[in-house]
PDB file of C-alpha atoms and ligand atoms in Angstrom:
ATOM      1  CA  MET A   1    -100.626-297.925 -83.355  1.00 95.00           C
ATOM      2  CA  LYS A   2    -100.817-295.435 -80.340  1.00 97.00           C
ATOM      3  CA  LEU A   3    -104.580-295.597 -79.641  1.00 98.00           C
ATOM      4  CA  LYS A   4    -105.636-299.152 -80.645  1.00 98.00           C
ATOM      5  CA  GLY A   5    -109.125-299.846 -78.814  1.00 95.00           C
ATOM      6  CA  LYS A   6    -109.504-296.363 -77.537  1.00 98.00           C
ATOM      7  CA  VAL A   7    -112.778-294.573 -78.198  1.00 98.00           C
ATOM      8  CA  ALA A   8    -112.526-290.773 -79.473  1.00 99.00           C
ATOM      9  CA  VAL A   9    -115.296-288.472 -79.731  1.00 99.00           C
ATOM     10  CA  VAL A  10    -114.487-285.193 -82.086  1.00 99.00           C
ATOM     11  CA  THR A  11    -116.655-282.349 -82.098  1.00 99.00           C
ATOM     12  CA  GLY A  12    -117.436-280.319 -85.378  1.00 98.00           C
ATOM     13  CA  ALA A  13    -115.666-283.010 -87.237  1.00 98.00           C
ATOM     14  CA  SER A  14    -117.213-283.017 -90.404  1.00 98.00           C
ATOM     15  CA  ARG A  15    -114.457-280.519 -92.021  1.00 98.00           C
ATOM     16  CA  GLY A  16    -111.390-278.376 -91.516  1.00 98.00           C
ATOM     17  CA  ILE A  17    -109.302-279.132 -88.221  1.00 98.00           C
ATOM     18  CA  GLY A  18    -111.865-281.330 -86.935  1.00 98.00           C
ATOM     19  CA  LYS A  19    -111.583-283.660 -89.727  1.00 98.00           C
ATOM     20  CA  ALA A  20    -107.928-283.989 -89.750  1.00 98.00           C
ATOM     21  CA  ILE A  21    -107.931-284.840 -86.156  1.00 99.00           C
ATOM     22  CA  ALA A  22    -110.641-287.697 -86.685  1.00 99.00           C
ATOM     23  CA  LEU A  23    -108.867-289.116 -89.412  1.00 98.00           C
ATOM     24  CA  LYS A  24    -105.295-289.078 -87.698  1.00 98.00           C
ATOM     25  CA  LEU A  25    -106.955-290.614 -84.442  1.00 98.00           C
ATOM     26  CA  ALA A  26    -108.572-293.340 -86.658  1.00 98.00           C
ATOM     27  CA  GLU A  27    -105.039-294.013 -88.409  1.00 98.00           C
ATOM     28  CA  GLU A  28    -103.578-294.612 -84.654  1.00 98.00           C
ATOM     29  CA  GLY A  29    -106.401-297.272 -84.008  1.00 98.00           C
ATOM     30  CA  ALA A  30    -109.150-295.177 -82.178  1.00 98.00           C
ATOM     31  CA  LYS A  31    -112.615-295.645 -82.658  1.00 98.00           C
ATOM     32  CA  VAL A  32    -113.868-292.467 -83.709  1.00 99.00           C
ATOM     33  CA  VAL A  33    -117.305-290.593 -83.240  1.00 99.00           C
ATOM     34  CA  VAL A  34    -117.400-287.869 -85.906  1.00 99.00           C
ATOM     35  CA  ASN A  35    -119.808-285.360 -84.629  1.00 99.00           C
ATOM     36  CA  TYR A  36    -121.450-282.735 -86.668  1.00 98.00           C
ATOM     37  CA  ASN A  37    -124.495-280.464 -86.437  1.00 98.00           C
ATOM     38  CA  SER A  38    -125.890-279.808 -90.127  1.00 97.00           C
ATOM     39  CA  SER A  39    -123.559-281.447 -92.680  1.00 96.00           C
ATOM     40  CA  GLU A  40    -124.210-285.090 -92.545  1.00 98.00           C
ATOM     41  CA  GLU A  41    -123.087-285.800 -95.709  1.00 98.00           C
ATOM     42  CA  GLU A  42    -119.468-284.578 -95.184  1.00 98.00           C
ATOM     43  CA  ALA A  43    -119.508-286.122 -91.874  1.00 98.00           C
ATOM     44  CA  GLN A  44    -120.447-289.642 -93.693  1.00 98.00           C
ATOM     45  CA  LYS A  45    -117.760-289.075 -96.020  1.00 98.00           C
ATOM     46  CA  VAL A  46    -115.111-288.679 -93.150  1.00 98.00           C
ATOM     47  CA  VAL A  47    -116.546-292.053 -91.772  1.00 98.00           C
ATOM     48  CA  ASN A  48    -116.457-293.839 -94.730  1.00 98.00           C
ATOM     49  CA  ALA A  49    -112.745-292.470 -94.817  1.00 98.00           C
ATOM     50  CA  ILE A  50    -112.074-294.061 -91.352  1.00 98.00           C
ATOM     51  CA  LEU A  51    -113.542-297.291 -92.759  1.00 98.00           C
ATOM     52  CA  GLU A  52    -111.297-297.260 -95.989  1.00 98.00           C
ATOM     53  CA  ILE A  53    -108.415-297.637 -93.795  1.00 97.00           C
ATOM     54  CA  GLY A  54    -109.913-300.140 -91.860  1.00 97.00           C
ATOM     55  CA  GLY A  55    -110.533-298.144 -88.935  1.00 98.00           C
ATOM     56  CA  GLU A  56    -113.990-297.743 -87.071  1.00 98.00           C
ATOM     57  CA  GLY A  57    -116.159-294.851 -86.681  1.00 98.00           C
ATOM     58  CA  ILE A  58    -119.738-293.213 -86.574  1.00 98.00           C
ATOM     59  CA  ALA A  59    -121.190-290.039 -87.384  1.00 98.00           C
ATOM     60  CA  VAL A  60    -123.592-288.553 -84.755  1.00 98.00           C
ATOM     61  CA  LYS A  61    -125.692-285.516 -85.138  1.00 98.00           C
ATOM     62  CA  GLY A  62    -125.387-283.037 -82.492  1.00 98.00           C
ATOM     63  CA  ASN A  63    -125.706-279.161 -81.566  1.00 98.00           C
ATOM     64  CA  ILE A  64    -122.965-278.686 -79.328  1.00 98.00           C
ATOM     65  CA  ALA A  65    -124.671-275.744 -77.930  1.00 98.00           C
ATOM     66  CA  ASP A  66    -127.441-277.483 -76.420  1.00 98.00           C
ATOM     67  CA  TYR A  67    -126.590-279.283 -73.159  1.00 98.00           C
ATOM     68  CA  ASN A  68    -129.192-282.449 -73.998  1.00 98.00           C
ATOM     69  CA  GLN A  69    -127.937-282.649 -77.678  1.00 98.00           C
ATOM     70  CA  SER A  70    -124.447-282.946 -75.934  1.00 99.00           C
ATOM     71  CA  GLN A  71    -125.628-285.586 -73.530  1.00 98.00           C
ATOM     72  CA  GLN A  72    -127.044-287.661 -76.039  1.00 98.00           C
ATOM     73  CA  LEU A  73    -123.713-287.463 -78.095  1.00 98.00           C
ATOM     74  CA  ILE A  74    -121.766-289.122 -75.445  1.00 98.00           C
ATOM     75  CA  GLU A  75    -125.032-291.617 -74.862  1.00 98.00           C
ATOM     76  CA  LYS A  76    -124.900-292.709 -78.454  1.00 98.00           C
ATOM     77  CA  THR A  77    -121.307-293.181 -78.211  1.00 98.00           C
ATOM     78  CA  LEU A  78    -121.509-295.432 -74.920  1.00 98.00           C
ATOM     79  CA  GLU A  79    -124.312-296.980 -76.821  1.00 98.00           C
ATOM     80  CA  GLU A  80    -122.076-297.974 -79.863  1.00 98.00           C
ATOM     81  CA  PHE A  81    -118.895-298.485 -78.625  1.00 98.00           C
ATOM     82  CA  GLN A  82    -119.290-298.785 -74.571  1.00 98.00           C
ATOM     83  CA  ARG A  83    -116.629-296.178 -73.200  1.00 98.00           C
ATOM     84  CA  VAL A  84    -115.075-293.192 -74.186  1.00 98.00           C
ATOM     85  CA  ASP A  85    -111.251-292.279 -73.595  1.00 98.00           C
ATOM     86  CA  ILE A  86    -110.948-289.275 -75.482  1.00 99.00           C
ATOM     87  CA  LEU A  87    -112.923-285.906 -75.937  1.00 99.00           C
ATOM     88  CA  VAL A  88    -111.566-283.515 -78.596  1.00 99.00           C
ATOM     89  CA  ASN A  89    -113.477-280.262 -78.051  1.00 99.00           C
ATOM     90  CA  ASN A  90    -113.223-278.707 -81.494  1.00 98.00           C
ATOM     91  CA  ALA A  91    -116.264-277.383 -83.142  1.00 98.00           C
ATOM     92  CA  GLY A  92    -116.281-273.428 -83.114  1.00 98.00           C
ATOM     93  CA  ILE A  93    -117.618-270.849 -85.053  1.00 98.00           C
ATOM     94  CA  THR A  94    -116.658-266.799 -85.777  1.00 97.00           C
ATOM     95  CA  ARG A  95    -119.000-264.177 -85.866  1.00 97.00           C
ATOM     96  CA  ASP A  96    -116.364-261.387 -86.439  1.00 96.00           C
ATOM     97  CA  ASN A  97    -117.173-257.590 -85.881  1.00 97.00           C
ATOM     98  CA  LEU A  98    -115.997-254.451 -84.190  1.00 98.00           C
ATOM     99  CA  LEU A  99    -117.578-254.042 -80.792  1.00 98.00           C
ATOM    100  CA  LEU A 100    -119.469-251.148 -81.927  1.00 98.00           C
ATOM    101  CA  ARG A 101    -121.418-252.922 -84.641  1.00 98.00           C
ATOM    102  CA  MET A 102    -121.472-256.622 -82.772  1.00 98.00           C
ATOM    103  CA  SER A 103    -125.007-257.802 -82.246  1.00 98.00           C
ATOM    104  CA  GLU A 104    -125.845-259.241 -78.930  1.00 98.00           C
ATOM    105  CA  GLU A 105    -126.655-262.308 -80.782  1.00 98.00           C
ATOM    106  CA  ASP A 106    -123.388-262.552 -82.255  1.00 98.00           C
ATOM    107  CA  PHE A 107    -121.712-262.470 -78.866  1.00 98.00           C
ATOM    108  CA  ASP A 108    -124.144-264.963 -77.590  1.00 98.00           C
ATOM    109  CA  GLN A 109    -123.657-267.238 -80.355  1.00 98.00           C
ATOM    110  CA  VAL A 110    -119.854-267.687 -80.101  1.00 99.00           C
ATOM    111  CA  ILE A 111    -119.870-267.803 -76.479  1.00 99.00           C
ATOM    112  CA  ASP A 112    -122.498-270.459 -76.713  1.00 99.00           C
ATOM    113  CA  VAL A 113    -120.685-272.850 -79.398  1.00 99.00           C
ATOM    114  CA  ASN A 114    -116.834-272.073 -78.489  1.00 98.00           C
ATOM    115  CA  LEU A 115    -117.363-272.003 -74.739  1.00 99.00           C
ATOM    116  CA  LYS A 116    -120.252-273.279 -73.340  1.00 99.00           C
ATOM    117  CA  GLY A 117    -120.266-276.139 -75.720  1.00 99.00           C
ATOM    118  CA  TYR A 118    -117.082-277.504 -74.707  1.00 99.00           C
ATOM    119  CA  PHE A 119    -118.782-277.521 -70.879  1.00 99.00           C
ATOM    120  CA  ASN A 120    -121.475-278.966 -72.446  1.00 99.00           C
ATOM    121  CA  CYS A 121    -119.292-282.096 -73.921  1.00 99.00           C
ATOM    122  CA  THR A 122    -116.791-282.515 -71.442  1.00 99.00           C
ATOM    123  CA  LYS A 123    -119.763-282.473 -68.773  1.00 98.00           C
ATOM    124  CA  ALA A 124    -121.213-285.397 -70.614  1.00 98.00           C
ATOM    125  CA  VAL A 125    -117.950-287.769 -70.652  1.00 98.00           C
ATOM    126  CA  ILE A 126    -117.013-287.057 -66.799  1.00 98.00           C
ATOM    127  CA  ARG A 127    -118.681-289.528 -65.174  1.00 98.00           C
ATOM    128  CA  PRO A 128    -117.786-292.248 -68.167  1.00 98.00           C
ATOM    129  CA  MET A 129    -113.720-291.233 -67.506  1.00 98.00           C
ATOM    130  CA  LEU A 130    -114.278-291.134 -64.114  1.00 98.00           C
ATOM    131  CA  LYS A 131    -115.506-294.643 -64.174  1.00 97.00           C
ATOM    132  CA  ASN A 132    -112.510-295.804 -66.104  1.00 97.00           C
ATOM    133  CA  LYS A 133    -110.178-293.686 -63.882  1.00 97.00           C
ATOM    134  CA  LYS A 134    -108.599-292.624 -67.222  1.00 98.00           C
ATOM    135  CA  GLY A 135    -109.289-290.126 -69.959  1.00 98.00           C
ATOM    136  CA  LYS A 136    -108.005-287.465 -72.083  1.00 98.00           C
ATOM    137  CA  ILE A 137    -109.744-284.138 -73.114  1.00 99.00           C
ATOM    138  CA  ILE A 138    -108.261-282.081 -75.423  1.00 99.00           C
ATOM    139  CA  ASN A 139    -109.732-278.326 -76.229  1.00 99.00           C
ATOM    140  CA  ILE A 140    -108.916-276.761 -79.423  1.00 99.00           C
ATOM    141  CA  THR A 141    -108.579-273.132 -78.407  1.00 98.00           C
ATOM    142  CA  SER A 142    -106.945-270.440 -80.000  1.00 98.00           C
ATOM    143  CA  VAL A 143    -103.849-267.992 -80.411  1.00 98.00           C
ATOM    144  CA  ILE A 144    -106.492-265.294 -80.360  1.00 97.00           C
ATOM    145  CA  GLY A 145    -107.643-266.240 -76.951  1.00 98.00           C
ATOM    146  CA  ILE A 146    -103.985-265.257 -75.841  1.00 97.00           C
ATOM    147  CA  THR A 147    -103.403-262.225 -77.689  1.00 96.00           C
ATOM    148  CA  GLY A 148    -106.684-260.898 -78.492  1.00 97.00           C
ATOM    149  CA  ASN A 149    -107.668-259.439 -81.886  1.00 95.00           C
ATOM    150  CA  THR A 150    -109.544-256.623 -83.173  1.00 95.00           C
ATOM    151  CA  GLY A 151    -113.053-257.527 -84.287  1.00 96.00           C
ATOM    152  CA  GLN A 152    -112.998-260.741 -82.386  1.00 97.00           C
ATOM    153  CA  SER A 153    -113.660-259.853 -79.017  1.00 98.00           C
ATOM    154  CA  ASN A 154    -116.440-262.672 -78.581  1.00 98.00           C
ATOM    155  CA  TYR A 155    -114.225-264.979 -80.010  1.00 98.00           C
ATOM    156  CA  ALA A 156    -111.041-264.184 -77.796  1.00 98.00           C
ATOM    157  CA  ALA A 157    -113.291-264.131 -74.761  1.00 99.00           C
ATOM    158  CA  ALA A 158    -114.601-267.578 -75.590  1.00 99.00           C
ATOM    159  CA  LYS A 159    -111.115-268.937 -76.545  1.00 99.00           C
ATOM    160  CA  ALA A 160    -109.478-267.086 -73.114  1.00 99.00           C
ATOM    161  CA  GLY A 161    -112.182-268.700 -71.325  1.00 99.00           C
ATOM    162  CA  VAL A 162    -111.516-272.022 -72.608  1.00 99.00           C
ATOM    163  CA  ILE A 163    -107.980-271.588 -71.633  1.00 99.00           C
ATOM    164  CA  GLY A 164    -109.285-270.932 -67.714  1.00 99.00           C
ATOM    165  CA  PHE A 165    -111.447-273.929 -68.078  1.00 99.00           C
ATOM    166  CA  THR A 166    -108.599-276.043 -69.376  1.00 99.00           C
ATOM    167  CA  LYS A 167    -106.512-275.029 -66.497  1.00 99.00           C
ATOM    168  CA  SER A 168    -109.308-275.367 -63.835  1.00 99.00           C
ATOM    169  CA  LEU A 169    -110.141-278.937 -65.084  1.00 98.00           C
ATOM    170  CA  ALA A 170    -106.589-280.249 -65.104  1.00 98.00           C
ATOM    171  CA  LYS A 171    -106.393-279.369 -61.378  1.00 98.00           C
ATOM    172  CA  GLU A 172    -109.855-281.047 -60.598  1.00 98.00           C
ATOM    173  CA  LEU A 173    -109.421-283.843 -62.395  1.00 98.00           C
ATOM    174  CA  GLY A 174    -105.448-284.473 -62.256  1.00 98.00           C
ATOM    175  CA  GLY A 175    -105.643-286.877 -59.296  1.00 98.00           C
ATOM    176  CA  LYS A 176    -108.528-288.940 -61.348  1.00 98.00           C
ATOM    177  CA  GLY A 177    -106.702-290.011 -64.055  1.00 98.00           C
ATOM    178  CA  ILE A 178    -107.824-287.305 -66.540  1.00 98.00           C
ATOM    179  CA  ASN A 179    -105.486-285.153 -68.431  1.00 99.00           C
ATOM    180  CA  VAL A 180    -106.729-281.963 -69.844  1.00 99.00           C
ATOM    181  CA  ASN A 181    -104.719-279.756 -72.231  1.00 99.00           C
ATOM    182  CA  ALA A 182    -105.566-277.216 -74.894  1.00 99.00           C
ATOM    183  CA  VAL A 183    -104.314-276.847 -78.456  1.00 99.00           C
ATOM    184  CA  ALA A 184    -103.834-273.321 -79.557  1.00 98.00           C
ATOM    185  CA  PRO A 185    -103.606-273.073 -83.352  1.00 98.00           C
ATOM    186  CA  GLY A 186    -102.480-269.691 -85.070  1.00 97.00           C
ATOM    187  CA  PHE A 187    -103.470-269.354 -88.727  1.00 96.00           C
ATOM    188  CA  ILE A 188    -104.620-272.509 -90.170  1.00 97.00           C
ATOM    189  CA  GLN A 189    -105.792-273.196 -93.712  1.00 96.00           C
ATOM    190  CA  THR A 190    -109.538-274.237 -93.276  1.00 95.00           C
ATOM    191  CA  ASP A 191    -113.250-272.731 -94.519  1.00 93.00           C
ATOM    192  CA  MET A 192    -113.079-270.676 -91.265  1.00 91.00           C
ATOM    193  CA  THR A 193    -109.737-268.752 -92.608  1.00 92.00           C
ATOM    194  CA  ASP A 194    -110.722-268.797 -95.841  1.00 91.00           C
ATOM    195  CA  LYS A 195    -113.208-266.204 -95.706  1.00 88.00           C
ATOM    196  CA  LEU A 196    -110.796-263.862 -94.499  1.00 89.00           C
ATOM    197  CA  PRO A 197    -110.132-260.737 -96.781  1.00 91.00           C
ATOM    198  CA  GLU A 198    -106.851-261.409 -98.703  1.00 92.00           C
ATOM    199  CA  GLU A 199    -105.209-258.292 -97.328  1.00 92.00           C
ATOM    200  CA  ILE A 200    -106.058-259.363 -93.792  1.00 89.00           C
ATOM    201  CA  LYS A 201    -104.346-262.838 -94.650  1.00 92.00           C
ATOM    202  CA  ARG A 202    -101.209-261.106 -96.134  1.00 92.00           C
ATOM    203  CA  LYS A 203    -100.803-258.939 -93.115  1.00 91.00           C
ATOM    204  CA  ILE A 204    -101.012-262.417 -90.765  1.00 91.00           C
ATOM    205  CA  GLY A 205     -98.551-264.273 -92.830  1.00 93.00           C
ATOM    206  CA  GLU A 206     -96.137-261.423 -92.556  1.00 94.00           C
ATOM    207  CA  ASN A 207     -96.023-261.771 -89.040  1.00 93.00           C
ATOM    208  CA  ILE A 208     -95.733-265.606 -88.831  1.00 97.00           C
ATOM    209  CA  PRO A 209     -92.008-266.497 -87.697  1.00 97.00           C
ATOM    210  CA  LEU A 210     -92.223-269.610 -89.996  1.00 97.00           C
ATOM    211  CA  LYS A 211     -93.527-267.670 -93.016  1.00 94.00           C
ATOM    212  CA  THR A 212     -96.058-269.997 -93.917  1.00 94.00           C
ATOM    213  CA  PHE A 213     -99.876-270.850 -92.830  1.00 96.00           C
ATOM    214  CA  GLY A 214    -100.557-274.312 -90.942  1.00 98.00           C
ATOM    215  CA  LYS A 215    -102.518-276.939 -92.127  1.00 98.00           C
ATOM    216  CA  PRO A 216    -105.111-278.961 -90.267  1.00 98.00           C
ATOM    217  CA  GLU A 217    -102.871-282.159 -89.943  1.00 98.00           C
ATOM    218  CA  ASP A 218    -100.442-280.083 -88.000  1.00 98.00           C
ATOM    219  CA  VAL A 219    -102.980-279.766 -85.207  1.00 98.00           C
ATOM    220  CA  ALA A 220    -103.906-283.010 -85.673  1.00 98.00           C
ATOM    221  CA  LYS A 221    -100.404-284.638 -85.147  1.00 98.00           C
ATOM    222  CA  LEU A 222    -100.145-282.506 -81.482  1.00 98.00           C
ATOM    223  CA  VAL A 223    -103.692-283.772 -80.655  1.00 99.00           C
ATOM    224  CA  VAL A 224    -102.850-287.490 -81.139  1.00 98.00           C
ATOM    225  CA  PHE A 225     -99.576-287.147 -79.099  1.00 98.00           C
ATOM    226  CA  LEU A 226    -101.766-285.284 -76.249  1.00 98.00           C
ATOM    227  CA  ALA A 227    -104.640-288.508 -76.699  1.00 99.00           C
ATOM    228  CA  SER A 228    -101.732-291.065 -76.287  1.00 98.00           C
ATOM    229  CA  SER A 229     -99.784-292.518 -73.253  1.00 98.00           C
ATOM    230  CA  ASP A 230     -96.765-290.410 -74.702  1.00 98.00           C
ATOM    231  CA  SER A 231     -98.281-287.331 -72.910  1.00 98.00           C
ATOM    232  CA  ASP A 232     -99.444-288.971 -69.720  1.00 98.00           C
ATOM    233  CA  TYR A 233     -97.276-286.598 -67.244  1.00 98.00           C
ATOM    234  CA  ILE A 234     -98.977-283.760 -69.072  1.00 98.00           C
ATOM    235  CA  THR A 235    -101.847-281.794 -68.333  1.00 99.00           C
ATOM    236  CA  GLY A 236    -103.091-278.121 -67.931  1.00 99.00           C
ATOM    237  CA  GLN A 237    -100.897-276.969 -70.611  1.00 98.00           C
ATOM    238  CA  ILE A 238    -102.045-274.999 -73.604  1.00 98.00           C
ATOM    239  CA  ILE A 239     -99.691-275.858 -76.239  1.00 98.00           C
ATOM    240  CA  GLY A 240     -99.534-273.738 -79.580  1.00 98.00           C
ATOM    241  CA  VAL A 241     -99.328-274.865 -83.307  1.00 98.00           C
ATOM    242  CA  ASP A 242     -98.999-271.656 -84.779  1.00 98.00           C
ATOM    243  CA  GLY A 243     -95.338-271.236 -86.433  1.00 98.00           C
ATOM    244  CA  GLY A 244     -94.485-268.974 -83.773  1.00 97.00           C
ATOM    245  CA  LEU A 245     -97.574-266.577 -84.285  1.00 96.00           C
ATOM    246  CA  ALA A 246     -98.137-265.745 -80.849  1.00 95.00           C
ATOM    247  CA  LEU A 247     -94.412-264.855 -79.740  1.00 94.00           C
TER     248      LEU A 247
HETATM  249  P1  NAI B 301    -114.387-274.725 -89.655  1.00 71.91           P
HETATM  250  O1  NAI B 301    -115.105-273.858 -89.497  1.00 71.91           O
HETATM  251  O2  NAI B 301    -113.643-275.215 -91.026  1.00 71.91           O
HETATM  252  O3  NAI B 301    -115.091-275.974 -88.822  1.00 71.91           O
HETATM  253  C1  NAI B 301    -115.623-275.908 -87.941  1.00 71.91           C
HETATM  254  C2  NAI B 301    -116.574-277.323 -87.418  1.00 71.91           C
HETATM  255  O4  NAI B 301    -117.438-277.150 -86.446  1.00 71.91           O
HETATM  256  C3  NAI B 301    -118.000-277.375 -88.832  1.00 71.91           C
HETATM  257  O5  NAI B 301    -117.727-278.815 -88.900  1.00 71.91           O
HETATM  258  C4  NAI B 301    -119.046-276.905 -88.140  1.00 71.91           C
HETATM  259  O6  NAI B 301    -120.186-277.492 -88.786  1.00 71.91           O
HETATM  260  C5  NAI B 301    -118.876-277.286 -86.791  1.00 71.91           C
HETATM  261  N1  NAI B 301    -119.599-277.016 -85.876  1.00 71.91           N
HETATM  262  C6  NAI B 301    -119.837-275.403 -85.715  1.00 71.91           C
HETATM  263  N2  NAI B 301    -120.866-275.055 -84.864  1.00 71.91           N
HETATM  264  C7  NAI B 301    -121.289-276.402 -84.323  1.00 71.91           C
HETATM  265  C8  NAI B 301    -122.149-276.894 -83.472  1.00 71.91           C
HETATM  266  N3  NAI B 301    -123.131-276.171 -82.576  1.00 71.91           N
HETATM  267  N4  NAI B 301    -122.156-278.266 -82.903  1.00 71.91           N
HETATM  268  C9  NAI B 301    -121.494-278.926 -83.594  1.00 71.91           C
HETATM  269  N5  NAI B 301    -120.726-278.473 -84.581  1.00 71.91           N
HETATM  270  C10 NAI B 301    -120.229-277.411 -84.773  1.00 71.91           C
HETATM  271  O7  NAI B 301    -113.270-274.671 -88.351  1.00 71.91           O
HETATM  272  P2  NAI B 301    -111.764-275.100 -88.196  1.00 71.91           P
HETATM  273  O8  NAI B 301    -110.787-273.969 -88.823  1.00 71.91           O
HETATM  274  O9  NAI B 301    -111.616-276.246 -88.815  1.00 71.91           O
HETATM  275  O10 NAI B 301    -112.054-274.907 -86.691  1.00 71.91           O
HETATM  276  C11 NAI B 301    -111.756-275.921 -85.739  1.00 71.91           C
HETATM  277  C12 NAI B 301    -111.701-275.464 -84.338  1.00 71.91           C
HETATM  278  O11 NAI B 301    -110.088-274.631 -84.420  1.00 71.91           O
HETATM  279  C13 NAI B 301    -112.369-274.207 -84.038  1.00 71.91           C
HETATM  280  O12 NAI B 301    -112.574-274.450 -82.482  1.00 71.91           O
HETATM  281  C14 NAI B 301    -111.581-272.892 -84.185  1.00 71.91           C
HETATM  282  O13 NAI B 301    -112.000-271.934 -83.418  1.00 71.91           O
HETATM  283  C15 NAI B 301    -110.458-273.484 -83.876  1.00 71.91           C
HETATM  284  N6  NAI B 301    -109.082-272.741 -84.550  1.00 71.91           N
HETATM  285  C16 NAI B 301    -109.348-272.757 -85.936  1.00 71.91           C
HETATM  286  C17 NAI B 301    -108.180-272.040 -86.620  1.00 71.91           C
HETATM  287  C18 NAI B 301    -107.967-271.727 -87.706  1.00 71.91           C
HETATM  288  O14 NAI B 301    -106.879-270.745 -88.288  1.00 71.91           O
HETATM  289  N7  NAI B 301    -108.382-272.353 -88.825  1.00 71.91           N
HETATM  290  C19 NAI B 301    -107.189-271.290 -85.587  1.00 71.91           C
HETATM  291  C20 NAI B 301    -107.427-271.227 -84.090  1.00 71.91           C
HETATM  292  C21 NAI B 301    -108.203-272.071 -83.296  1.00 71.91           C
END
């Protein structure tokens, strides 16, 4: 087990990629805080799955777009497990539209969750990690933050922002024993991508060199690596899990 005794917080972990990450971290021995915003039942199911494999975990409600709720999420983690070693900033939303039709609210919401939310949770873990002189922060960005995409200017701006945030923090925190990396998934089969029209999915599929969509577990395996001591000399990197889509 690569993460025995470590404590991990995964935001937006009631389903999709976050859920797969929470389960994989637990399989490797980490105690996992499964953050959710509204889906309490789903989050509890993830915790139950962790308990079933002999792991430890709790579900903690919190809207990461809210600064105070993000602080409370980490306070609750410290109360329960006394430390936090790994933060996976994963929770994200889409509000796709062409700019002409995109409302100010759709732009703001996506930035608030997908970028400001990452700041909120990172800000909350930074003191406990500095105290431990060790920590792993893993930000889930997207291939769209690198390439851009029609109809996703809000999402692409937030995800590109996460890339700049990751690199800056890697420089700031490298001397303090804290590694900060980002994972850039391509097209992964989850609720987020299920809602795309079939025609768009077909077109994306054609452009993937590996000719298949990814699974949440493909992302989770890389996150485990970045959370473990195997990646101690890696920081500030943006690593694609995209079947070659960004090429
Ligand atoms: P999803 O929609 O299945 O899951 C997202 C989770 O985040 C949900 O559980 C949702 O309740 C939670 N969440 C949303 N807003 C929240 C908030 N304010 N506070 C707390 N939790 C909140 O999405 P998926 O596909 O699992 O995506 C996870 C991450 O991976 C996101 O950051 C997404 O942008 C990114 N990603 C996904 C890709 C894909 O193909 N599915 C591709 C590239 C990046």
